[in-house]
Short mmCIF file of N, CA and C in Angstrom, two decimals:
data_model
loop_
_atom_site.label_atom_id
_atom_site.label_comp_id
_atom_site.label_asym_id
_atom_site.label_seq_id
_atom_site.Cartn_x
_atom_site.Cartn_y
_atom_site.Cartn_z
N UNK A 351 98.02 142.30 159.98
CA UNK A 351 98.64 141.43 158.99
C UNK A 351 99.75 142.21 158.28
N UNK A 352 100.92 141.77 158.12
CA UNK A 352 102.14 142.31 157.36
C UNK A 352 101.94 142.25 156.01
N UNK A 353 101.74 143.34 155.47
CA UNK A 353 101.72 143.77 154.07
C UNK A 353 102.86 143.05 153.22
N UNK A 354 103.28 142.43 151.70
CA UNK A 354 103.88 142.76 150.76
C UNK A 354 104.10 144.16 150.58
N UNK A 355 105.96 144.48 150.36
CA UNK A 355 106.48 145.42 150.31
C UNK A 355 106.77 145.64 148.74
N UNK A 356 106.47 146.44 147.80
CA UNK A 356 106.63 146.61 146.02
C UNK A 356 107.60 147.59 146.24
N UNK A 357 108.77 147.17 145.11
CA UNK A 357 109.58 148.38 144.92
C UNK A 357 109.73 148.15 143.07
N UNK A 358 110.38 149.23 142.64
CA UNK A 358 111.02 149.23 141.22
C UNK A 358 110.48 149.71 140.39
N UNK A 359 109.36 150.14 140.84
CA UNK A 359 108.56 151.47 139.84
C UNK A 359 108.95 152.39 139.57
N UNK A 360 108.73 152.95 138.33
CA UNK A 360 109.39 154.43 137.57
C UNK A 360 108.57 154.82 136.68
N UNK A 361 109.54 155.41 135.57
CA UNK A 361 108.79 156.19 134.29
C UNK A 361 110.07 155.23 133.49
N UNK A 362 109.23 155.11 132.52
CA UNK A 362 109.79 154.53 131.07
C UNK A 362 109.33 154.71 129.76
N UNK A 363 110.25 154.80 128.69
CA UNK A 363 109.44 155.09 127.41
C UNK A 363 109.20 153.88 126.96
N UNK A 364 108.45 154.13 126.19
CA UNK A 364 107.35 152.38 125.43
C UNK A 364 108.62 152.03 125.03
N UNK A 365 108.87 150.28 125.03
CA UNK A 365 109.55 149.62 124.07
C UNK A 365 110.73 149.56 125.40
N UNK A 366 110.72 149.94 126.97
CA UNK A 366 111.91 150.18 127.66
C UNK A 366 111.61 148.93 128.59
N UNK A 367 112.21 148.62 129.58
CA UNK A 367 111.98 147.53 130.74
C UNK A 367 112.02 147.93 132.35
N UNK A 368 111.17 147.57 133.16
CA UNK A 368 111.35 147.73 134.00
C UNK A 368 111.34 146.53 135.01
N UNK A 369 112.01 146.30 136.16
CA UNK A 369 112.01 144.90 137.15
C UNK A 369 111.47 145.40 138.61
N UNK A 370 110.01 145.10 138.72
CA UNK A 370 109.52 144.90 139.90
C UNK A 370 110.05 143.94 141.02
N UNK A 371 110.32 144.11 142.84
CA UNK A 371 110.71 143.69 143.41
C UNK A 371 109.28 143.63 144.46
N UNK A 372 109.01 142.23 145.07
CA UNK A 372 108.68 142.45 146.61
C UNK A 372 108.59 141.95 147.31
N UNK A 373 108.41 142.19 148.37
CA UNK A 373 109.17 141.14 149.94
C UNK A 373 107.89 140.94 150.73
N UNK A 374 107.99 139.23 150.81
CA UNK A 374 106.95 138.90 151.42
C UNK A 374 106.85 138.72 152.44
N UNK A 375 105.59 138.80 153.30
CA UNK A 375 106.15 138.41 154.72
C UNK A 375 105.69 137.00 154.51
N UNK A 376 106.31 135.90 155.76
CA UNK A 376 106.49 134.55 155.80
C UNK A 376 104.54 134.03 155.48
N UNK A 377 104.95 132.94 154.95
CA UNK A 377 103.80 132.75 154.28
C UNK A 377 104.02 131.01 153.97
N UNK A 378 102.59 130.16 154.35
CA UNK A 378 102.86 128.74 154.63
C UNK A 378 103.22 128.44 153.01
N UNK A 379 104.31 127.72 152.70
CA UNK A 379 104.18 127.54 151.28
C UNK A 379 103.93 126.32 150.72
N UNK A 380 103.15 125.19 151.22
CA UNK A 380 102.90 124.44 150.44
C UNK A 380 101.33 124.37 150.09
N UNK A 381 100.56 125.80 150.42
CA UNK A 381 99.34 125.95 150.11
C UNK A 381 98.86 127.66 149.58
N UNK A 382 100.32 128.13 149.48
CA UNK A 382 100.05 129.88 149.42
C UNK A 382 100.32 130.04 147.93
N UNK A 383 99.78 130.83 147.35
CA UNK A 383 99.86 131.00 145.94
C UNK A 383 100.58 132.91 145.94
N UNK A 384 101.41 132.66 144.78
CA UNK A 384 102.15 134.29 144.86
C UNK A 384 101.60 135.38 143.49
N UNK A 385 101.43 136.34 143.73
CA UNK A 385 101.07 137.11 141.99
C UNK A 385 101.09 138.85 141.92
N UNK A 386 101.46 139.04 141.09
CA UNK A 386 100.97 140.52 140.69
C UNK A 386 99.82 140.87 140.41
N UNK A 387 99.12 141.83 140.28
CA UNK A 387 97.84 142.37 139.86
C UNK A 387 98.51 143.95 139.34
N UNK A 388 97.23 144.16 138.79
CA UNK A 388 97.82 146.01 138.44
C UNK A 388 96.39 146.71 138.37
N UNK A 389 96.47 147.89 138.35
CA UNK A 389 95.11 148.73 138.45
C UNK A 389 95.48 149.67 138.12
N UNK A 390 94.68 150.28 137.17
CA UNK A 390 94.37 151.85 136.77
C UNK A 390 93.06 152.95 137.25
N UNK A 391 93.39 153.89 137.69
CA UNK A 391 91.95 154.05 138.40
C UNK A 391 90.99 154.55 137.67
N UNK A 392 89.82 153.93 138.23
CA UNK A 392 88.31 153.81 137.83
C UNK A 392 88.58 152.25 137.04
N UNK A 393 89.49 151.75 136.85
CA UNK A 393 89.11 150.72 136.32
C UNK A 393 89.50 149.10 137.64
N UNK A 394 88.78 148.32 137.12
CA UNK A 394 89.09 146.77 137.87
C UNK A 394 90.08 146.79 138.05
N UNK A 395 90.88 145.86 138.97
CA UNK A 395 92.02 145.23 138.93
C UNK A 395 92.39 144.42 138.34
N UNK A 396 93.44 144.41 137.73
CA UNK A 396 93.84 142.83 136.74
C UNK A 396 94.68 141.98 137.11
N UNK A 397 94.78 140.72 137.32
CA UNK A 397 95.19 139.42 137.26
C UNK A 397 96.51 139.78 136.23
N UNK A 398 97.79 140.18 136.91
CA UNK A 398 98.73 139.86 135.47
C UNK A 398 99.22 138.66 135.58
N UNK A 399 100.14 138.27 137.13
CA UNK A 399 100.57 137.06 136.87
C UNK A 399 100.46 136.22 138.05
N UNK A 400 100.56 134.52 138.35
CA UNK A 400 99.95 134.22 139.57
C UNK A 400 101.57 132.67 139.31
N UNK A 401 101.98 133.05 140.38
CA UNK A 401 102.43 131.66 140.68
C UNK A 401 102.30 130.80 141.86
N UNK A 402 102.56 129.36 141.55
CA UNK A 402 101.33 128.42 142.40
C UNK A 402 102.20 127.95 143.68
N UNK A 403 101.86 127.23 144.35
CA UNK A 403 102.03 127.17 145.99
C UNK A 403 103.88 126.66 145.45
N UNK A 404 104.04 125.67 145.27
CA UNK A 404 105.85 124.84 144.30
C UNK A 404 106.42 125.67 143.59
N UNK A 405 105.77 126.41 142.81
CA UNK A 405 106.48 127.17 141.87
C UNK A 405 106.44 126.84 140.55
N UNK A 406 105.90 125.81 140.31
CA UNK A 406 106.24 124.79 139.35
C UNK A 406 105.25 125.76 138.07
N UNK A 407 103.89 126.26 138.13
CA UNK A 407 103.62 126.41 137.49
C UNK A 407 103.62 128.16 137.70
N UNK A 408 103.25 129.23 136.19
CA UNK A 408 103.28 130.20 136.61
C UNK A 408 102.09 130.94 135.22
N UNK A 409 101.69 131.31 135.42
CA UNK A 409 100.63 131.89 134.59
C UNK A 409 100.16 133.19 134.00
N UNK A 410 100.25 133.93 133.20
CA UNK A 410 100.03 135.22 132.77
C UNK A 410 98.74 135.63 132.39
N UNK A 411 98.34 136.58 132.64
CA UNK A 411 97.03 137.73 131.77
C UNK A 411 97.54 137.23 129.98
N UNK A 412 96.51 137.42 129.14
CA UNK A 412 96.95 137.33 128.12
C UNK A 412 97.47 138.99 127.17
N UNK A 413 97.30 139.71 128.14
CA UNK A 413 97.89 141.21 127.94
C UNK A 413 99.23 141.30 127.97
N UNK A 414 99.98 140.05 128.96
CA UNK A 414 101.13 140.80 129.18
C UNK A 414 102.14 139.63 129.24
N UNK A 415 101.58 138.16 128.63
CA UNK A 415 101.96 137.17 128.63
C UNK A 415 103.26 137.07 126.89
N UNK A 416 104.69 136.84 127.56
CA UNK A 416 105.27 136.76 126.21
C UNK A 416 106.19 138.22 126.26
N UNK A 417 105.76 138.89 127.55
CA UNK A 417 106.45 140.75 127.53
C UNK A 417 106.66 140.50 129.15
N UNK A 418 106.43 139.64 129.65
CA UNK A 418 106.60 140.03 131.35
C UNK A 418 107.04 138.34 131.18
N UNK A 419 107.82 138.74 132.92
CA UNK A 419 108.25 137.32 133.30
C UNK A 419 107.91 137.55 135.05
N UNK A 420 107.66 136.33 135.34
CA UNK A 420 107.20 136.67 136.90
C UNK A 420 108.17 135.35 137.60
N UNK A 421 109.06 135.32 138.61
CA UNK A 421 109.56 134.60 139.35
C UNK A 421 110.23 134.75 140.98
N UNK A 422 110.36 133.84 141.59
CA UNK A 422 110.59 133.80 143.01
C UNK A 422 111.98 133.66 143.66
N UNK A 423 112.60 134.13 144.55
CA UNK A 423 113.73 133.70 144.63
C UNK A 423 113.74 132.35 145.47
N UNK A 424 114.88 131.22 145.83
CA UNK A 424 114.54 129.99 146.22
C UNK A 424 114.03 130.16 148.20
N UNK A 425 114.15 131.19 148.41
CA UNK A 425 113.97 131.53 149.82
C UNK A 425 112.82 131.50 149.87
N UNK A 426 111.68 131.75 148.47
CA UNK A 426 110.69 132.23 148.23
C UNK A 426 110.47 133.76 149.43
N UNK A 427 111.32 134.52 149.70
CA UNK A 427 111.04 135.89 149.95
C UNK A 427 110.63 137.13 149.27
N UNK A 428 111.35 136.95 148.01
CA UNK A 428 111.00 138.07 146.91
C UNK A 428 110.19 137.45 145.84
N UNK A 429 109.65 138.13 145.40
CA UNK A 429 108.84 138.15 144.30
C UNK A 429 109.58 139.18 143.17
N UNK A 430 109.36 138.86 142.08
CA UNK A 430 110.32 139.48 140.64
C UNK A 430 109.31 139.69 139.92
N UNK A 431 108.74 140.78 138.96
CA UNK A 431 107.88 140.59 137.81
C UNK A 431 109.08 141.54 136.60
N UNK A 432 109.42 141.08 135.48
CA UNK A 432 110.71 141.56 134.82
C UNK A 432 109.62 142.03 133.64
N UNK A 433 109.80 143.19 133.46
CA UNK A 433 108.66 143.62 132.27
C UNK A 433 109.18 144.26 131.07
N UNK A 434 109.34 143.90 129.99
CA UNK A 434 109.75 144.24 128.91
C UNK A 434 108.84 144.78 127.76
N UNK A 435 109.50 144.92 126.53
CA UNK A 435 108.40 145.89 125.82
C UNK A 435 107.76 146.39 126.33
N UNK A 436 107.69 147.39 127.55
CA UNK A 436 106.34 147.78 128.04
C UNK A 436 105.52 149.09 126.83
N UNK A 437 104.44 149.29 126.96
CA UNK A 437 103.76 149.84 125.99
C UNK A 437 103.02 151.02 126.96
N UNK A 438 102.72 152.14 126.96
CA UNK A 438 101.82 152.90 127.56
C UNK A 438 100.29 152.33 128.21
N UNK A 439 99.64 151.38 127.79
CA UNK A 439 99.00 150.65 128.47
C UNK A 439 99.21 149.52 129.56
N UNK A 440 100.52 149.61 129.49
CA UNK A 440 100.86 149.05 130.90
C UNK A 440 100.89 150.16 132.11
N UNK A 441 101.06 151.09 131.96
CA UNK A 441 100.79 152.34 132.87
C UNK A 441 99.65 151.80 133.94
N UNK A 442 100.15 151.76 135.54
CA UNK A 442 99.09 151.14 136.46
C UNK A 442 99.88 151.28 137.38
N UNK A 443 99.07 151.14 138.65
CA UNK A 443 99.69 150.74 140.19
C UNK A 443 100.00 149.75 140.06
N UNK A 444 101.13 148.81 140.09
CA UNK A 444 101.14 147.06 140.54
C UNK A 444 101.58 146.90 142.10
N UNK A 445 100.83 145.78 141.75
CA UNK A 445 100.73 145.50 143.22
C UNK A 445 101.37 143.72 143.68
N UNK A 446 101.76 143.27 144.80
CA UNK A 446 101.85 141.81 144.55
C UNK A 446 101.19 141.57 145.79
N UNK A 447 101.46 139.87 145.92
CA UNK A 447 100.08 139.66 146.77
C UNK A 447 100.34 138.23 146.97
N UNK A 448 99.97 137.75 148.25
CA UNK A 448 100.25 136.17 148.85
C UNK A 448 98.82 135.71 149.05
N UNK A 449 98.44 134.72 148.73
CA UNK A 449 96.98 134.00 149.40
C UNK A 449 96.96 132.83 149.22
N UNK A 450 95.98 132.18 149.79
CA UNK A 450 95.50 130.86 149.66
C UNK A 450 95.35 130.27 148.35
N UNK A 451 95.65 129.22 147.74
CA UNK A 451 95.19 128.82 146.39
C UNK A 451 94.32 128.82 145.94
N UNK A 452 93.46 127.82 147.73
CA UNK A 452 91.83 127.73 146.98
C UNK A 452 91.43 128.98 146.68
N UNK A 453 91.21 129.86 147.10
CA UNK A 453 90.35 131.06 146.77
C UNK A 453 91.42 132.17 145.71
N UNK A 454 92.53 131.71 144.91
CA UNK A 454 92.83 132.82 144.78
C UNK A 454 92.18 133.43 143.94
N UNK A 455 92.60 134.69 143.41
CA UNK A 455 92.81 135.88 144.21
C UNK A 455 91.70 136.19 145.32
N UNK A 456 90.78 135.70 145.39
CA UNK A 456 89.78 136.10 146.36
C UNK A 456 90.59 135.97 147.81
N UNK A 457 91.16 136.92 148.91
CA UNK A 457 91.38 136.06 149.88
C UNK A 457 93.02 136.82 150.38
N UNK A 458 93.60 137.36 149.56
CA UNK A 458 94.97 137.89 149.00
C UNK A 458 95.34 138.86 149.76
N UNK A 459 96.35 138.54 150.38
CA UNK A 459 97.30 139.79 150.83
C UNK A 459 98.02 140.43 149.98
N UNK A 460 97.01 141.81 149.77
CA UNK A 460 97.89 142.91 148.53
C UNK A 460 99.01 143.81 149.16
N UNK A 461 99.89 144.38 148.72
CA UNK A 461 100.76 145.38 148.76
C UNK A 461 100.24 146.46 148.80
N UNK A 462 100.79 147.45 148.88
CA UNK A 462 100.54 149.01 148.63
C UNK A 462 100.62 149.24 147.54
N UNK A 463 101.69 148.72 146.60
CA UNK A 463 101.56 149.28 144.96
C UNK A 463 102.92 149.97 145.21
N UNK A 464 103.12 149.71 143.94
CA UNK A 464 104.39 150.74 143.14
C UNK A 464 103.80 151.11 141.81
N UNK A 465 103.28 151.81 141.62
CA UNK A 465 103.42 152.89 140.22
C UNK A 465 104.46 152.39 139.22
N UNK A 466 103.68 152.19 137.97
CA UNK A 466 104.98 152.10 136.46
C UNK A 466 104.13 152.88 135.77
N UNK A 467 105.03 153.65 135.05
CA UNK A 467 104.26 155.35 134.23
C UNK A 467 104.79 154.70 132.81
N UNK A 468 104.55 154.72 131.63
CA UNK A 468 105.20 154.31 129.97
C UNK A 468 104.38 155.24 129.21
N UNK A 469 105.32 155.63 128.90
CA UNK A 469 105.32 157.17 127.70
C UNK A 469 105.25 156.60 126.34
N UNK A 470 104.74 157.04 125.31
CA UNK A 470 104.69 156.85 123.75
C UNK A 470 105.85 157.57 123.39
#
């Protein structure tokens, strides 16, 4: 199965922005749902943002909802997560990820991750 490709990870100081990129491979879209997740290790993975098979709707973690923006280009090839104010607890692998609706996230084709580091 062809992985999601993540790029646009760095180091940033709190209060800076960073714009996640990633490239999906082809994916049926009037039943595939698109999203980020992020992970810190030893801890769960988190749900940051999920958008739905149309696009129409798009949904945030309440961590990062109001500081991140998540959108698609009309090719639906890339995936965008635009992250602002970031704070040192955003520090995580993110990852993005294509799956089925019904089950999402259960079910999800993850990425490899790109790393975002945020300094105090």
């Amino acid at each position: 199965q062809v992985q999601p490709v993540e790029s646009g990870g760095g180091s940033v100081q709190a209060g800076g922005s960073l714009r996640l990129s990633c490239a999906v491979p082809a994916y049926p879209a009037s039943t595939t749902c698109l999203g980020w997740s992020r992970q810190v290790p030893g801890q769960q993975r988190e749900g940051v943002a999920t958008i739905d098979s149309d696009g129409s709707t798009i949904s945030y973690s309440s961590s990062v909802k109001g500081r991140f923006t998540a959108s698609k280009d009309n090719a639906g090839k890339t995936l965008y997560l635009q992250m602002n104010s970031l704070q040192p607890e955003d520090t995580a692998m993110y990852y993005c990820g294509t799956g089925p609706c019904r089950s999402w996230p259960m079910g999800a084709n993850w990425g490899q991750g790109t790393q975002v580091t945020v300094s105090s």
